[in-house]
Every structure is written in C-alpha cells, then in structure tokens.
Amino acid sequence: MNEGGETGLATSFRRLIAQHGPMPVSRYMGESNARYYTTRDPLGAAGDFTTAPEISQMFGEMAGLWLADIWARAGRPEEAIYIELGPGRGTLAKDALRAMASQSLRPQVHLVEGSEALRRIQGGALADARFHDTLDTLPDDRPILLLANEFLDALPVRQLVMTEQGWRERMVGLDDSGAFAFVTGPNPIDDAVPEAQRAAPPGTVIETCPAAATLVEALARRLDLQGGAALFIDYGHLAPRSGSTLQAVRAHEKVDVFAAPGEMDLTAHVDFATLDAIARREGVASSLTTQGAWLTAMGIGLRAQALARATPDRAGELAAAHDRLVQPGDMGELFKCMALGARDWPRGAGFPEGERRKSGKG
C-alpha cells in the first residue's frame, strides 16, 4: 500500500480512470482478482475465506466417489485423467483422489492454476501433478474427469444497467470526491441484452460472464470429443435473474467492492441457467441441483456417521461440518451443482432425473 493506505492497484486504477475515463466492471474485477490470486494463499483462518473442501474431507470424498462411479459405469477406461480448475491448496484433489483410489481409479492429475504461490502449495500436496495455465494445454486424446469448486464465481462479470436512455455498460469511475463509484457508460448496448429483459425498468442491472460461457463451451466440446464428465460447484442461481451480485470478502468479512482492489476476493453469483443452456447447445448432457441435495443423495450423512463412529471425539465437529455443507440456511441452498457428461457416458449420481436435459444436437 502507499502512504495513504491505498493499494498500488487502486492508485493505478485511479490514474487510468483520470486519463482514459471509466473502466468496465469486468476489467476492474478481472485485474483485481488477477493481482489478488497471484500474490497469496487466500484460504483458511489466516486467509480471507474458507471453501467446502477445507470444511470437511467428506466434501472431496463425495466428489471423488461421484467421478469414480461414472468412470466405473463407463467401462473403467484406463487412460482417463483427473482435472481440477482452481485447486486451491490441493485439499479437494487429495480427498477426491483418495476416494477414487478406494474404487481402483488412480488417474493422472492435471491442475489448471495460474497462481505460482498456490502452485507451490499444490505441488507439495500432489507431488505428481501437472500444471496448466488454461484448458488449452490439457491432453485432448483421453477421457476427462473434472472438478471445479468455487472457480467460476471469481471470473470477471460484465454488468449492464438500464437507464432512461436505454441499456448501457456499468462501469467504475470516480465521483466528485475522487472515490471509486459505479457510473454508466456512454454507448448504447441494447443488442447485448436478451430480448426478454430489454423492457426492464430503469435501474435494472444484469450480469453476464463471457469467461465462464467460453470455458463451459470449450469444455463441452472436449467432453463431446474425448468423453468424460465434469462437476462444477459454486454459489449462484438456477434461473435467470437480475441485480448486481458483485461482492468482496477480506479476512472472512464482506467489505465494500472498492475497499482494496487487488487485496480482497471479488466474486459474483454464477448464472448456471445460462451455462446449462450453453452446454446442452454443444451436445453434452447437463444436470443442475443444489449442493445440499447432491451431497445428501451421495450419502454424506452416512459418511459422517461412519467417521463419527471411527473417531468419537470428532462427532460434534463432523455433525457441524455436515450441517454447514448441506443445510439450506448454510451452504446447502446457496451453492449449486452442475454436472456435464459426454452423450455416450453414464449420467452422474445425485441429480434429479428431471434436470437431465440433453441438447438435440446429434
């Protein structure tokens, strides 16, 4: 930080805005998170937030068993590989791989991680892991078994706002006091708004996430060609909605989104409805449900009981972790699950039959 307590990135943003005018929300979020994730380990009590794999080993075990079950019903292809997007400290991978090994699945491990700080931690936890900056360098000649927990929420969102003059880009500028503030861009962008939402009242904000859409589209095409399955778990919504969901977290507390760019975690709710439609359009099967419903269907309650019997001194801790992961008032309803699968692969367990929608492609 500089002498006034402002982060270096905030000073850089302020200079850019003064010289060139307001920047899109997507740029503010993208550059802030790029700085944030490349300079620290943000997880755990000493960090800024805690994810489900850090709450309990049961979360990763359920994910690993989910992939192992699909793999077994697909004929146990020996060349299948494990991929994780944004693997944090490697905790999810360790727990998932241990569960997979219990079912005789021991895949080669590929981690998509851009942070050198986190790669060092992941390398210590997963000695044989192979690292990638993007999906582009992953093997393209074998089935994939992919997990991504709290990955999509950190991808930059674009915000559009309805004004009296029509739809405009929502941007970050400076107010009269020199503080960061949301402002509206000058150019009409009505064509970027879905037809059903164009007549919304002034003040309405909608979000899109081009990076998430591009990623899911690319992954769906890989699944169609290579075979396999993928599981995304994140907080978000299952139906289209409006309103800004951009938020910032620092030291486990929500803070103002302009408080300290580059020094806090900026996230937005994932639009699973749109991503589901993209995947189905590309010809893969897509299923949606809540984290609580999925974990319960996978048997996390029985796993908690078994662990409590094996370690009675942890019974209270295990019960609390179970409730935090599945209860509607905690993570159970806020977090959603999206399962993608190649059209000729089995569907994943724990998803309602009514949610298994396939594209008409092919």
C-alpha positions as semicolon CSV with decimal commas, in nm:
position;residue;x (nm);y (nm);z (nm)
1;M;0,000;0,000;0,000
2;N;0,103;0,361;-0,044
3;E;0,142;0,612;0,237
4;G;-0,228;0,695;0,232
5;G;-0,322;0,331;0,290
6;E;-0,436;0,274;-0,068
7;T;-0,329;-0,036;-0,259
8;G;-0,094;0,001;-0,553
9;L;-0,360;-0,133;-0,786
10;A;-0,611;0,124;-0,659
11;T;-0,363;0,400;-0,740
12;S;-0,308;0,252;-1,085
13;F;-0,684;0,229;-1,147
14;R;-0,731;0,588;-1,031
15;R;-0,464;0,707;-1,274
16;L;-0,611;0,508;-1,564
17;I;-0,961;0,641;-1,500
18;A;-0,835;1,000;-1,475
19;Q;-0,653;0,965;-1,807
20;H;-0,889;0,747;-2,010
21;G;-1,227;0,758;-1,838
22;P;-1,424;0,489;-1,653
23;M;-1,339;0,120;-1,694
24;P;-1,589;-0,166;-1,734
25;V;-1,677;-0,359;-1,420
26;S;-1,535;-0,667;-1,591
27;R;-1,190;-0,505;-1,619
28;Y;-1,198;-0,384;-1,260
29;M;-1,291;-0,730;-1,134
30;G;-1,058;-0,920;-1,366
31;E;-0,746;-0,716;-1,291
32;S;-0,824;-0,703;-0,918
33;N;-0,855;-1,081;-0,894
34;A;-0,551;-1,139;-1,112
35;R;-0,341;-0,938;-0,866
36;Y;-0,510;-1,095;-0,564
37;Y;-0,473;-1,461;-0,657
38;T;-0,117;-1,440;-0,784
39;T;0,021;-1,289;-0,464
40;R;-0,116;-1,502;-0,178
41;D;-0,280;-1,810;-0,034
42;P;-0,630;-1,673;0,033
43;L;-0,770;-1,980;0,209
44;G;-0,823;-2,080;0,569
45;A;-0,838;-1,899;0,901
46;A;-0,534;-1,687;0,820
47;G;-0,668;-1,601;0,475
48;D;-0,986;-1,437;0,351
49;F;-1,233;-1,723;0,304
50;T;-1,289;-2,095;0,361
51;T;-1,417;-2,332;0,091
52;A;-1,612;-2,657;0,129
53;P;-1,307;-2,887;0,093
54;E;-1,143;-2,704;0,385
55;I;-1,456;-2,752;0,599
56;S;-1,451;-3,132;0,578
57;Q;-1,286;-3,420;0,396
58;M;-1,636;-3,552;0,326
59;F;-1,693;-3,295;0,054
60;G;-1,397;-3,408;-0,155
61;E;-1,475;-3,772;-0,088
62;M;-1,826;-3,734;-0,227
63;A;-1,687;-3,561;-0,537
64;G;-1,427;-3,833;-0,588
65;L;-1,683;-4,111;-0,548
66;W;-1,912;-3,931;-0,793
67;L;-1,640;-3,935;-1,060
68;A;-1,535;-4,292;-0,978
69;D;-1,892;-4,417;-1,012
70;I;-1,931;-4,261;-1,357
71;W;-1,590;-4,395;-1,462
72;A;-1,679;-4,747;-1,349
73;R;-2,012;-4,744;-1,534
74;A;-1,833;-4,611;-1,844
75;G;-1,619;-4,927;-1,856
76;R;-1,321;-4,815;-1,642
77;P;-1,113;-4,652;-1,917
78;E;-0,750;-4,676;-1,801
79;E;-0,638;-4,358;-1,974
80;A;-0,888;-4,125;-1,802
81;I;-0,730;-3,820;-1,637
82;Y;-0,830;-3,609;-1,338
83;I;-0,852;-3,233;-1,395
84;E;-0,924;-2,963;-1,139
85;L;-0,980;-2,597;-1,213
86;G;-0,855;-2,356;-0,947
87;P;-0,750;-2,628;-0,700
88;G;-0,673;-2,401;-0,403
89;R;-0,440;-2,581;-0,165
90;G;-0,499;-2,917;-0,330
91;T;-0,730;-3,030;-0,049
92;L;-1,020;-3,120;-0,276
93;A;-0,791;-3,312;-0,510
94;K;-0,629;-3,508;-0,224
95;D;-0,964;-3,612;-0,076
96;A;-1,121;-3,687;-0,415
97;L;-0,822;-3,888;-0,534
98;R;-0,818;-4,090;-0,211
99;A;-1,184;-4,176;-0,263
100;M;-1,119;-4,263;-0,627
101;A;-0,832;-4,491;-0,527
102;S;-1,070;-4,682;-0,299
103;Q;-1,258;-4,769;-0,619
104;S;-0,937;-4,864;-0,807
105;L;-0,929;-4,537;-1,002
106;R;-0,584;-4,375;-0,998
107;P;-0,581;-4,116;-1,277
108;Q;-0,303;-3,888;-1,390
109;V;-0,352;-3,546;-1,225
110;H;-0,373;-3,218;-1,416
111;L;-0,431;-2,888;-1,237
112;V;-0,533;-2,564;-1,407
113;E;-0,382;-2,295;-1,185
114;G;-0,238;-1,954;-1,273
115;S;-0,103;-1,859;-0,930
116;E;0,259;-1,951;-0,866
117;A;0,200;-1,913;-0,491
118;L;-0,079;-2,171;-0,498
119;R;0,108;-2,398;-0,739
120;R;0,383;-2,434;-0,481
121;I;0,132;-2,542;-0,219
122;Q;-0,048;-2,775;-0,460
123;G;0,280;-2,931;-0,570
124;G;0,359;-3,014;-0,210
125;A;0,022;-3,182;-0,164
126;L;0,017;-3,358;-0,502
127;A;0,370;-3,447;-0,599
128;D;0,294;-3,586;-0,946
129;A;0,053;-3,314;-1,058
130;R;0,098;-3,147;-1,394
131;F;0,015;-2,778;-1,416
132;H;-0,162;-2,577;-1,685
133;D;-0,247;-2,210;-1,723
134;T;-0,565;-2,281;-1,921
135;L;-0,766;-2,571;-2,063
136;D;-0,583;-2,530;-2,393
137;T;-0,277;-2,736;-2,296
138;L;-0,465;-3,026;-2,139
139;P;-0,439;-3,365;-2,314
140;D;-0,701;-3,394;-2,586
141;D;-0,679;-3,766;-2,657
142;R;-0,830;-3,931;-2,347
143;P;-1,143;-3,911;-2,127
144;I;-1,151;-3,639;-1,863
145;L;-1,286;-3,639;-1,507
146;L;-1,307;-3,277;-1,398
147;L;-1,388;-3,094;-1,075
148;A;-1,421;-2,718;-1,023
149;N;-1,526;-2,586;-0,683
150;E;-1,565;-2,210;-0,636
151;F;-1,386;-2,142;-0,961
152;L;-1,649;-1,981;-1,183
153;D;-1,751;-1,720;-0,924
154;A;-1,413;-1,543;-0,948
155;L;-1,428;-1,498;-1,327
156;P;-1,498;-1,135;-1,424
157;V;-1,859;-1,040;-1,489
158;R;-1,986;-0,776;-1,725
159;Q;-2,265;-0,560;-1,583
160;L;-2,531;-0,387;-1,794
161;V;-2,766;-0,126;-1,650
162;M;-3,097;0,005;-1,784
163;T;-3,108;0,385;-1,793
164;E;-3,370;0,637;-1,909
165;Q;-3,181;0,638;-2,241
166;G;-3,163;0,259;-2,275
167;W;-2,912;-0,008;-2,180
168;R;-2,555;0,095;-2,100
169;E;-2,240;-0,073;-1,970
170;R;-2,197;-0,038;-1,595
171;M;-1,850;0,098;-1,528
172;V;-1,617;0,205;-1,250
173;G;-1,532;0,574;-1,239
174;L;-1,452;0,844;-0,984
175;D;-1,706;1,060;-0,803
176;D;-1,665;1,427;-0,716
177;S;-1,459;1,339;-0,408
178;G;-1,224;1,117;-0,609
179;A;-1,362;0,791;-0,468
180;F;-1,440;0,491;-0,687
181;A;-1,806;0,475;-0,788
182;F;-2,031;0,295;-1,033
183;V;-2,115;0,503;-1,340
184;T;-2,289;0,432;-1,670
185;G;-2,105;0,412;-1,998
186;P;-2,196;0,643;-2,289
187;N;-2,267;0,390;-2,562
188;P;-2,600;0,210;-2,625
189;I;-2,570;-0,168;-2,585
190;D;-2,932;-0,281;-2,616
191;D;-2,832;-0,552;-2,862
192;A;-2,624;-0,720;-2,589
193;V;-2,932;-0,766;-2,369
194;P;-3,155;-1,074;-2,409
195;E;-3,485;-0,986;-2,575
196;A;-3,687;-1,093;-2,271
197;Q;-3,506;-0,842;-2,049
198;R;-3,484;-0,538;-2,276
199;A;-3,801;-0,375;-2,140
200;A;-3,683;-0,384;-1,777
201;P;-3,737;-0,068;-1,569
202;P;-3,457;0,189;-1,531
203;G;-3,205;0,093;-1,267
204;T;-3,218;-0,277;-1,352
205;V;-2,874;-0,441;-1,358
206;I;-2,800;-0,769;-1,532
207;E;-2,475;-0,964;-1,531
208;T;-2,308;-1,181;-1,791
209;C;-1,984;-1,373;-1,760
210;P;-1,821;-1,419;-2,101
211;A;-1,523;-1,603;-1,950
212;A;-1,746;-1,865;-1,786
213;A;-1,950;-1,906;-2,103
214;T;-1,634;-1,955;-2,311
215;L;-1,491;-2,205;-2,064
216;V;-1,806;-2,418;-2,047
217;E;-1,839;-2,412;-2,425
218;A;-1,477;-2,529;-2,468
219;L;-1,516;-2,798;-2,202
220;A;-1,840;-2,924;-2,356
221;R;-1,665;-2,963;-2,689
222;R;-1,382;-3,155;-2,521
223;L;-1,630;-3,386;-2,350
224;D;-1,807;-3,444;-2,680
225;L;-1,477;-3,546;-2,843
226;Q;-1,287;-3,710;-2,557
227;G;-1,559;-3,850;-2,334
228;G;-1,584;-3,797;-1,962
229;A;-1,770;-3,595;-1,703
230;A;-1,735;-3,267;-1,514
231;L;-1,876;-3,131;-1,190
232;F;-1,896;-2,759;-1,113
233;I;-1,993;-2,645;-0,763
234;D;-2,035;-2,278;-0,685
235;Y;-2,275;-2,027;-0,541
236;G;-2,519;-1,892;-0,793
237;H;-2,869;-1,928;-0,932
238;L;-3,051;-2,190;-1,136
239;A;-3,289;-1,950;-1,312
240;P;-3,228;-1,617;-1,490
241;R;-3,233;-1,316;-1,259
242;S;-3,138;-0,951;-1,243
243;G;-2,945;-0,742;-0,993
244;S;-2,579;-0,697;-0,910
245;T;-2,424;-0,986;-0,718
246;L;-2,069;-0,846;-0,715
247;Q;-1,922;-0,877;-0,366
248;A;-1,587;-0,856;-0,189
249;V;-1,453;-1,060;0,102
250;R;-1,149;-0,985;0,315
251;A;-1,048;-1,159;0,639
252;H;-1,374;-1,359;0,628
253;E;-1,586;-1,042;0,625
254;K;-1,779;-0,880;0,343
255;V;-1,632;-0,542;0,254
256;D;-1,705;-0,271;0,001
257;V;-1,615;-0,379;-0,354
258;F;-1,398;-0,068;-0,387
259;A;-1,224;-0,105;-0,049
260;A;-0,893;-0,251;-0,163
261;P;-0,869;-0,376;-0,524
262;G;-0,608;-0,649;-0,556
263;E;-0,614;-0,716;-0,181
264;M;-0,958;-0,880;-0,149
265;D;-1,156;-1,156;-0,317
266;L;-1,408;-1,028;-0,570
267;T;-1,681;-1,271;-0,674
268;A;-2,024;-1,280;-0,837
269;H;-2,302;-1,538;-0,840
270;V;-2,277;-1,792;-1,121
271;D;-2,556;-1,793;-1,379
272;F;-2,597;-2,169;-1,402
273;A;-2,908;-2,139;-1,618
274;T;-2,707;-1,979;-1,899
275;L;-2,413;-2,220;-1,862
276;D;-2,653;-2,517;-1,867
277;A;-2,803;-2,391;-2,194
278;I;-2,456;-2,344;-2,346
279;A;-2,351;-2,698;-2,256
280;R;-2,668;-2,852;-2,396
281;R;-2,632;-2,649;-2,713
282;E;-2,290;-2,811;-2,760
283;G;-2,443;-3,158;-2,735
284;V;-2,345;-3,274;-2,386
285;A;-2,581;-3,376;-2,108
286;S;-2,625;-3,115;-1,834
287;S;-2,784;-3,155;-1,492
288;L;-2,849;-2,900;-1,216
289;T;-2,925;-2,925;-0,846
290;T;-2,829;-2,773;-0,511
291;Q;-2,518;-2,868;-0,314
292;G;-2,726;-2,988;-0,021
293;A;-2,944;-3,212;-0,233
294;W;-2,646;-3,356;-0,420
295;L;-2,434;-3,428;-0,112
296;T;-2,729;-3,586;0,065
297;A;-2,807;-3,806;-0,235
298;M;-2,441;-3,908;-0,249
299;G;-2,457;-4,034;0,111
300;I;-2,268;-3,769;0,305
301;G;-2,489;-3,835;0,607
302;L;-2,382;-4,199;0,620
303;R;-2,018;-4,096;0,574
304;A;-2,046;-3,854;0,865
305;Q;-2,188;-4,129;1,085
306;A;-1,910;-4,371;0,986
307;L;-1,639;-4,115;1,060
308;A;-1,803;-4,032;1,394
309;R;-1,800;-4,400;1,492
310;A;-1,434;-4,428;1,395
311;T;-1,337;-4,104;1,574
312;P;-1,592;-4,041;1,853
313;D;-1,402;-3,734;1,976
314;R;-1,479;-3,565;1,642
315;A;-1,853;-3,642;1,639
316;G;-1,957;-3,284;1,715
317;E;-1,715;-3,140;1,460
318;L;-1,837;-3,382;1,193
319;A;-2,203;-3,307;1,262
320;A;-2,135;-2,933;1,240
321;A;-1,944;-2,973;0,912
322;H;-2,221;-3,189;0,768
323;D;-2,485;-2,930;0,855
324;R;-2,278;-2,643;0,721
325;L;-2,239;-2,819;0,386
326;V;-2,599;-2,937;0,339
327;Q;-2,841;-2,725;0,540
328;P;-3,047;-2,467;0,344
329;G;-2,954;-2,193;0,589
330;D;-2,584;-2,255;0,532
331;M;-2,426;-2,370;0,204
332;G;-2,688;-2,628;0,104
333;E;-2,915;-2,398;-0,098
334;L;-2,679;-2,111;-0,180
335;F;-2,435;-2,341;-0,360
336;K;-2,542;-2,517;-0,678
337;C;-2,404;-2,812;-0,873
338;M;-2,382;-2,855;-1,248
339;A;-2,288;-3,192;-1,395
340;L;-2,175;-3,223;-1,756
341;G;-2,130;-3,552;-1,935
342;A;-2,041;-3,679;-2,279
343;R;-2,352;-3,801;-2,456
344;D;-2,232;-4,164;-2,458
345;W;-2,120;-4,164;-2,092
346;P;-2,339;-4,251;-1,793
347;R;-2,513;-3,970;-1,609
348;G;-2,381;-3,871;-1,268
349;A;-2,544;-3,980;-0,945
350;G;-2,728;-3,740;-0,716
351;F;-2,901;-3,528;-0,981
352;P;-3,281;-3,540;-1,029
353;E;-3,390;-3,717;-1,345
354;G;-3,600;-3,416;-1,440
355;E;-3,289;-3,200;-1,454
356;R;-3,106;-3,422;-1,702
357;R;-3,163;-3,224;-2,014
358;K;-2,985;-3,307;-2,336
359;S;-2,933;-3,097;-2,641
360;G;-3,099;-3,202;-2,961
361;K;-2,759;-3,188;-3,131
362;G;-2,656;-3,509;-3,298
